[in-house]
Structure formats: structure tokens, C-alpha cells
């Protein structure tokens, strides 16, 4: 089953929202996905089950002290389980460095996971550091949320350049798909950004699904819910259901 990482160096583009709602969409069709929160801000953890109060109960303990990743899984209200994040994880860049051993630690653990049939989604921090590199080495697909504005488009180019530079180290081209978020059909600029994404990265690397601005998507994290729990008939829920449909159609998720 797939390991999917969600990453962008720019904040406010829907990174955690997309991770949260893809987990919810998978749980809704009867799967038992696993979320791994690598963002020291711990927003995903906080929404799903409350961020761990102590670093030793978070992914920090896996990276810093080699504790089993699977012993850190915590249940949520749905069929999802999560490895939580803690602010101490912001220290891992200085503690671990960027040696091959440091940046492949997560990939090794996921390769040996006890339930390989379960989908895994990784919420990355908004920096290209040791935690994001771990996610990239471990994943089968990188989803890059891009909000429909020109600054975000510049960020997408930067990410593409960084990923291309990593190819000799990864020894492969990391599959990536760009996801347009905060999309508003009434704004010409949004359509222009969509056209630019396809022109620069190719239609195969851009999701057809576009995540529109939606009140329910904004409200659900505040309510400690994914959008399917909060407003299953909303446009936001329909959009993330369509996004999962694209992933299922790609053969990466089944």
C-alpha cells in the first residue's frame, strides 16, 4: 500500500487540511489509514487526538532515541491511527544532521511496517530539513498543495527544483502531484495558475481535482474533525472524495 507525503515550504496552502481529509476519506471507505505528523507545530495531531504533551510520546522519540515507530501509534475517533508530533522535533535538524542514516530512518521503518496493507499519510513540516527529507525518502508519492496565487506558484517551482536536485541522492525521480487549493472559479487568476501548473509540470503531475475555498474546510479543524465528520455533504467533502478517487484511479492507493 502507498506511503504518501504532503509537503510545501509555503504555509497556508492546505497541507495539513489535505492530509487530514485524505485520512478521513480513506477511513470513510472502510480503510484503516495511518497518519504520521512530522510537523513540530503538531496541528494534525491536535485535530485528530490532541498533540502529545511529552516529546517521548511523539515521533521525536523515534528519531532521537530509536523507539519503535509503531509503539507511538495513537487511536482517533475514526479508524485512523496517528503518530503524533511535538515541538521538540524542531531540534532534530541540529541533533541528527542530514547523513544518509538520518534521512532514511523513516523509510527503513515503513519498509518493515507490521501491517503493510495500511495506507500511510505523512504531514511534513514547511521546511526542507531532516524531517521532510525522511518523508521524501520514504514515500511513494509526494502531494504538493499549491494555493491559487502567484507566490504559491513560485514556491511550486522552488520545490520542483529542489526535488530534481535530490534525484541523484534518491536514485529515482520522486513521483509528485500538484494539488490546487483555495481555488475560486470567479477569479481569473486561479484559472491562470491552473494553466501555468499544467504548462510547467505536465498534466500527469497535476491533479484534476481542485480544492475550492469552503467554509466547512475552515471550520472542521476548529471542531477537531475532518470535513466528512463535520459536513459530509459540503463542497469540501465532495472535493476530497474526488481527490481520493483520482488517487484510487492512479493505482497508487487501493
Short mmCIF file of C-alpha atoms in Angstrom, two decimals:
data_model
loop_
_atom_site.label_atom_id
_atom_site.label_comp_id
_atom_site.label_asym_id
_atom_site.label_seq_id
_atom_site.Cartn_x
_atom_site.Cartn_y
_atom_site.Cartn_z
CA UNK A 1 0.00 0.00 0.00
CA UNK A 2 1.03 3.58 -0.58
CA UNK A 3 3.06 5.94 1.54
CA UNK A 4 2.03 9.50 0.64
CA UNK A 5 3.77 12.61 1.92
CA UNK A 6 2.19 16.07 1.80
CA UNK A 7 4.71 18.92 1.60
CA UNK A 8 5.08 22.57 0.73
CA UNK A 9 7.58 25.10 2.04
CA UNK A 10 4.88 27.78 1.96
CA UNK A 11 2.39 27.94 4.82
CA UNK A 12 -1.35 28.37 4.45
CA UNK A 13 -1.70 26.28 1.30
CA UNK A 14 -3.75 23.42 2.78
CA UNK A 15 -1.02 20.94 3.67
CA UNK A 16 -2.47 19.74 6.97
CA UNK A 17 -6.04 20.16 5.70
CA UNK A 18 -5.27 17.83 2.79
CA UNK A 19 -3.58 15.23 4.99
CA UNK A 20 -6.46 15.33 7.48
CA UNK A 21 -9.17 14.94 4.88
CA UNK A 22 -7.44 12.26 2.84
CA UNK A 23 -7.14 10.26 6.05
CA UNK A 24 -10.84 10.88 6.63
CA UNK A 25 -11.74 9.90 3.07
CA UNK A 26 -9.82 6.62 3.40
CA UNK A 27 -11.46 5.83 6.75
CA UNK A 28 -14.84 6.55 5.20
CA UNK A 29 -14.40 3.78 2.61
CA UNK A 30 -13.50 1.25 5.28
CA UNK A 31 -9.71 1.50 5.31
CA UNK A 32 -7.56 1.97 8.42
CA UNK A 33 -5.03 4.59 7.37
CA UNK A 34 -2.11 5.76 9.49
CA UNK A 35 -1.16 9.41 9.83
CA UNK A 36 2.40 10.45 10.71
CA UNK A 37 2.72 14.04 11.91
CA UNK A 38 6.24 15.32 11.24
CA UNK A 39 5.38 19.00 11.71
CA UNK A 40 6.60 20.25 15.11
CA UNK A 41 3.57 22.56 15.19
CA UNK A 42 1.52 19.33 15.66
CA UNK A 43 -1.65 20.68 14.05
CA UNK A 44 -2.67 17.30 12.60
CA UNK A 45 -2.09 15.59 15.95
CA UNK A 46 -4.05 18.28 17.75
CA UNK A 47 -7.06 17.88 15.48
CA UNK A 48 -7.20 14.09 15.49
CA UNK A 49 -6.50 13.20 19.11
CA UNK A 50 -4.69 16.03 20.87
CA UNK A 51 -0.99 16.67 20.45
CA UNK A 52 1.22 14.61 22.79
CA UNK A 53 2.14 16.57 25.90
CA UNK A 54 5.53 14.89 26.19
CA UNK A 55 8.18 14.51 23.48
CA UNK A 56 8.70 10.84 24.39
CA UNK A 57 5.13 10.11 23.23
CA UNK A 58 5.73 11.62 19.80
CA UNK A 59 7.74 10.91 16.66
CA UNK A 60 10.61 12.72 18.39
CA UNK A 61 11.30 9.57 20.38
CA UNK A 62 11.55 7.51 17.18
CA UNK A 63 14.06 9.86 15.57
CA UNK A 64 16.08 10.87 18.61
CA UNK A 65 16.16 7.62 20.58
CA UNK A 66 15.17 4.87 18.17
CA UNK A 67 11.90 3.91 19.82
CA UNK A 68 9.64 1.73 17.67
CA UNK A 69 7.50 3.94 15.46
CA UNK A 70 4.55 1.59 15.84
CA UNK A 71 4.60 1.77 19.62
CA UNK A 72 3.84 5.50 19.24
CA UNK A 73 0.57 5.00 17.35
CA UNK A 74 -2.44 6.61 19.00
CA UNK A 75 -6.11 5.90 18.16
CA UNK A 76 -8.51 8.57 16.95
CA UNK A 77 -12.31 8.67 16.85
CA UNK A 78 -12.33 7.07 13.40
CA UNK A 79 -10.42 4.07 12.06
CA UNK A 80 -7.35 6.29 11.71
CA UNK A 81 -4.31 6.00 13.95
CA UNK A 82 -1.61 8.63 14.22
CA UNK A 83 1.98 9.06 15.30
CA UNK A 84 1.89 12.49 16.92
CA UNK A 85 4.30 15.42 16.74
CA UNK A 86 5.84 17.60 19.44
CA UNK A 87 7.58 20.98 19.39
CA UNK A 88 10.86 19.27 20.42
CA UNK A 89 11.00 17.86 16.90
CA UNK A 90 12.17 21.30 15.75
CA UNK A 91 15.53 20.37 17.33
CA UNK A 92 16.05 17.28 15.18
CA UNK A 93 17.87 19.09 12.38
CA UNK A 94 20.67 20.05 14.74
CA UNK A 95 20.60 16.71 16.57
CA UNK A 96 20.60 14.41 13.55
CA UNK A 97 22.17 16.32 10.69
CA UNK A 98 21.49 15.17 7.14
CA UNK A 99 23.56 11.99 6.81
CA UNK A 100 22.04 9.09 4.84
CA UNK A 101 21.37 7.30 8.10
CA UNK A 102 19.49 10.32 9.42
CA UNK A 103 17.33 10.95 6.35
CA UNK A 104 16.43 7.31 5.62
CA UNK A 105 15.35 6.37 9.14
CA UNK A 106 11.64 6.68 8.47
CA UNK A 107 11.84 4.84 5.15
CA UNK A 108 13.51 1.86 6.80
CA UNK A 109 10.80 1.70 9.48
CA UNK A 110 7.97 1.97 6.96
CA UNK A 111 9.50 -0.71 4.74
CA UNK A 112 9.33 -3.05 7.73
CA UNK A 113 5.89 -1.99 8.93
CA UNK A 114 3.88 -4.80 10.53
CA UNK A 115 0.68 -4.05 8.55
CA UNK A 116 1.86 -3.22 5.02
CA UNK A 117 -1.72 -3.19 3.72
CA UNK A 118 -2.47 0.08 5.54
CA UNK A 119 -2.15 3.41 3.73
CA UNK A 120 0.18 5.96 5.32
CA UNK A 121 -0.07 9.74 5.00
CA UNK A 122 2.71 11.98 6.26
CA UNK A 123 2.15 15.63 7.15
CA UNK A 124 5.53 17.31 6.59
CA UNK A 125 6.86 20.48 8.21
CA UNK A 126 7.07 23.54 5.94
CA UNK A 127 10.87 23.37 5.69
CA UNK A 128 13.18 21.19 3.63
CA UNK A 129 15.01 19.73 6.64
CA UNK A 130 15.72 16.31 8.05
CA UNK A 131 12.06 15.51 8.73
CA UNK A 132 10.83 16.43 5.26
CA UNK A 133 13.75 14.57 3.70
CA UNK A 134 12.80 11.49 5.70
CA UNK A 135 9.29 11.73 4.29
CA UNK A 136 10.58 12.10 0.73
CA UNK A 137 12.89 9.10 1.01
CA UNK A 138 10.05 7.04 2.49
CA UNK A 139 7.12 7.97 0.23
CA UNK A 140 5.75 6.53 -2.97
CA UNK A 141 4.11 9.84 -3.88
CA UNK A 142 4.59 13.45 -2.84
CA UNK A 143 1.50 15.67 -2.89
CA UNK A 144 2.32 19.37 -3.15
CA UNK A 145 -0.66 21.62 -2.29
CA UNK A 146 -0.45 24.91 -4.17
CA UNK A 147 -2.84 27.73 -3.33
CA UNK A 148 -4.11 29.55 -6.39
CA UNK A 149 -1.90 32.64 -6.18
CA UNK A 150 1.32 33.70 -7.89
CA UNK A 151 3.55 33.50 -4.80
CA UNK A 152 2.49 29.88 -4.33
CA UNK A 153 3.34 29.22 -7.98
CA UNK A 154 6.86 30.47 -7.33
CA UNK A 155 7.03 28.14 -4.35
CA UNK A 156 5.97 25.21 -6.54
CA UNK A 157 8.85 25.97 -8.89
CA UNK A 158 11.28 26.04 -5.96
CA UNK A 159 10.03 22.67 -4.74
CA UNK A 160 10.36 21.17 -8.22
CA UNK A 161 13.96 22.41 -8.47
CA UNK A 162 14.77 21.02 -5.02
CA UNK A 163 13.25 17.63 -5.86
CA UNK A 164 15.16 17.46 -9.13
CA UNK A 165 18.39 18.26 -7.26
CA UNK A 166 17.65 15.39 -4.86
CA UNK A 167 17.30 12.81 -7.63
CA UNK A 168 20.96 11.68 -7.58
CA UNK A 169 20.65 11.05 -3.82
CA UNK A 170 17.22 9.42 -4.05
CA UNK A 171 18.40 7.42 -7.09
CA UNK A 172 14.98 7.90 -8.68
CA UNK A 173 12.56 10.58 -9.75
CA UNK A 174 10.23 11.11 -6.83
CA UNK A 175 6.65 10.91 -8.14
CA UNK A 176 4.85 14.15 -7.33
CA UNK A 177 1.40 15.58 -7.93
CA UNK A 178 0.46 19.22 -7.52
CA UNK A 179 -2.89 19.95 -5.87
CA UNK A 180 -4.56 23.32 -6.42
CA UNK A 181 -6.15 24.62 -3.23
CA UNK A 182 -8.07 27.78 -2.25
CA UNK A 183 -9.43 27.74 -5.78
CA UNK A 184 -12.13 30.24 -6.73
CA UNK A 185 -13.76 29.84 -10.15
CA UNK A 186 -14.79 33.52 -10.04
CA UNK A 187 -11.18 34.71 -10.10
CA UNK A 188 -9.38 34.70 -13.43
CA UNK A 189 -6.06 34.45 -11.63
CA UNK A 190 -6.99 30.98 -10.32
CA UNK A 191 -7.57 29.70 -13.85
CA UNK A 192 -4.26 31.24 -14.92
CA UNK A 193 -2.39 29.48 -12.10
CA UNK A 194 -4.04 26.18 -13.09
CA UNK A 195 -2.91 26.65 -16.69
CA UNK A 196 0.64 27.52 -15.60
CA UNK A 197 0.88 24.44 -13.39
CA UNK A 198 -0.06 22.16 -16.26
CA UNK A 199 2.21 24.01 -18.71
CA UNK A 200 5.26 23.82 -16.44
CA UNK A 201 4.85 20.40 -14.80
CA UNK A 202 2.65 18.48 -17.22
CA UNK A 203 -0.96 17.37 -16.87
CA UNK A 204 0.10 14.00 -15.46
CA UNK A 205 1.66 15.71 -12.43
CA UNK A 206 -1.31 18.00 -11.63
CA UNK A 207 -4.48 16.69 -10.01
CA UNK A 208 -7.66 17.41 -11.94
CA UNK A 209 -9.44 17.91 -8.60
CA UNK A 210 -9.26 21.46 -7.29
CA UNK A 211 -9.99 22.29 -3.68
CA UNK A 212 -12.18 25.38 -3.56
CA UNK A 213 -12.43 27.87 -0.74
CA UNK A 214 -15.02 26.36 1.58
CA UNK A 215 -16.34 27.32 5.00
CA UNK A 216 -16.64 23.69 6.11
CA UNK A 217 -12.96 23.04 5.38
CA UNK A 218 -12.04 26.03 7.53
CA UNK A 219 -14.43 25.10 10.34
CA UNK A 220 -13.73 21.38 10.69
CA UNK A 221 -10.22 21.63 12.22
CA UNK A 222 -11.60 24.06 14.80
CA UNK A 223 -14.20 21.41 15.64
CA UNK A 224 -11.44 18.73 15.88
CA UNK A 225 -12.96 16.88 12.92
CA UNK A 226 -12.22 16.08 9.33
CA UNK A 227 -14.66 17.55 6.83
CA UNK A 228 -16.53 14.24 6.45
CA UNK A 229 -17.36 14.20 10.15
CA UNK A 230 -18.24 17.88 10.22
CA UNK A 231 -20.09 18.43 6.95
CA UNK A 232 -20.22 15.31 4.75
CA UNK A 233 -22.40 16.96 2.10
CA UNK A 234 -20.25 20.10 1.79
CA UNK A 235 -18.27 21.11 -1.29
CA UNK A 236 -15.09 20.49 0.67
CA UNK A 237 -16.07 16.89 1.42
CA UNK A 238 -17.05 16.31 -2.19
CA UNK A 239 -13.70 17.71 -3.38
CA UNK A 240 -11.61 15.47 -1.11
CA UNK A 241 -13.74 12.48 -2.06
CA UNK A 242 -12.92 13.30 -5.71
CA UNK A 243 -9.23 13.63 -4.85
CA UNK A 244 -9.23 10.18 -3.28
CA UNK A 245 -10.98 8.91 -6.41
CA UNK A 246 -8.08 10.23 -8.50
CA UNK A 247 -5.57 8.52 -6.23
CA UNK A 248 -7.51 5.25 -6.44
CA UNK A 249 -7.62 5.59 -10.21
CA UNK A 250 -3.86 6.08 -10.35
CA UNK A 251 -3.28 2.65 -8.81
CA UNK A 252 -1.13 4.08 -6.01
CA UNK A 253 -3.96 3.71 -3.50
CA UNK A 254 -6.24 0.69 -3.49
#
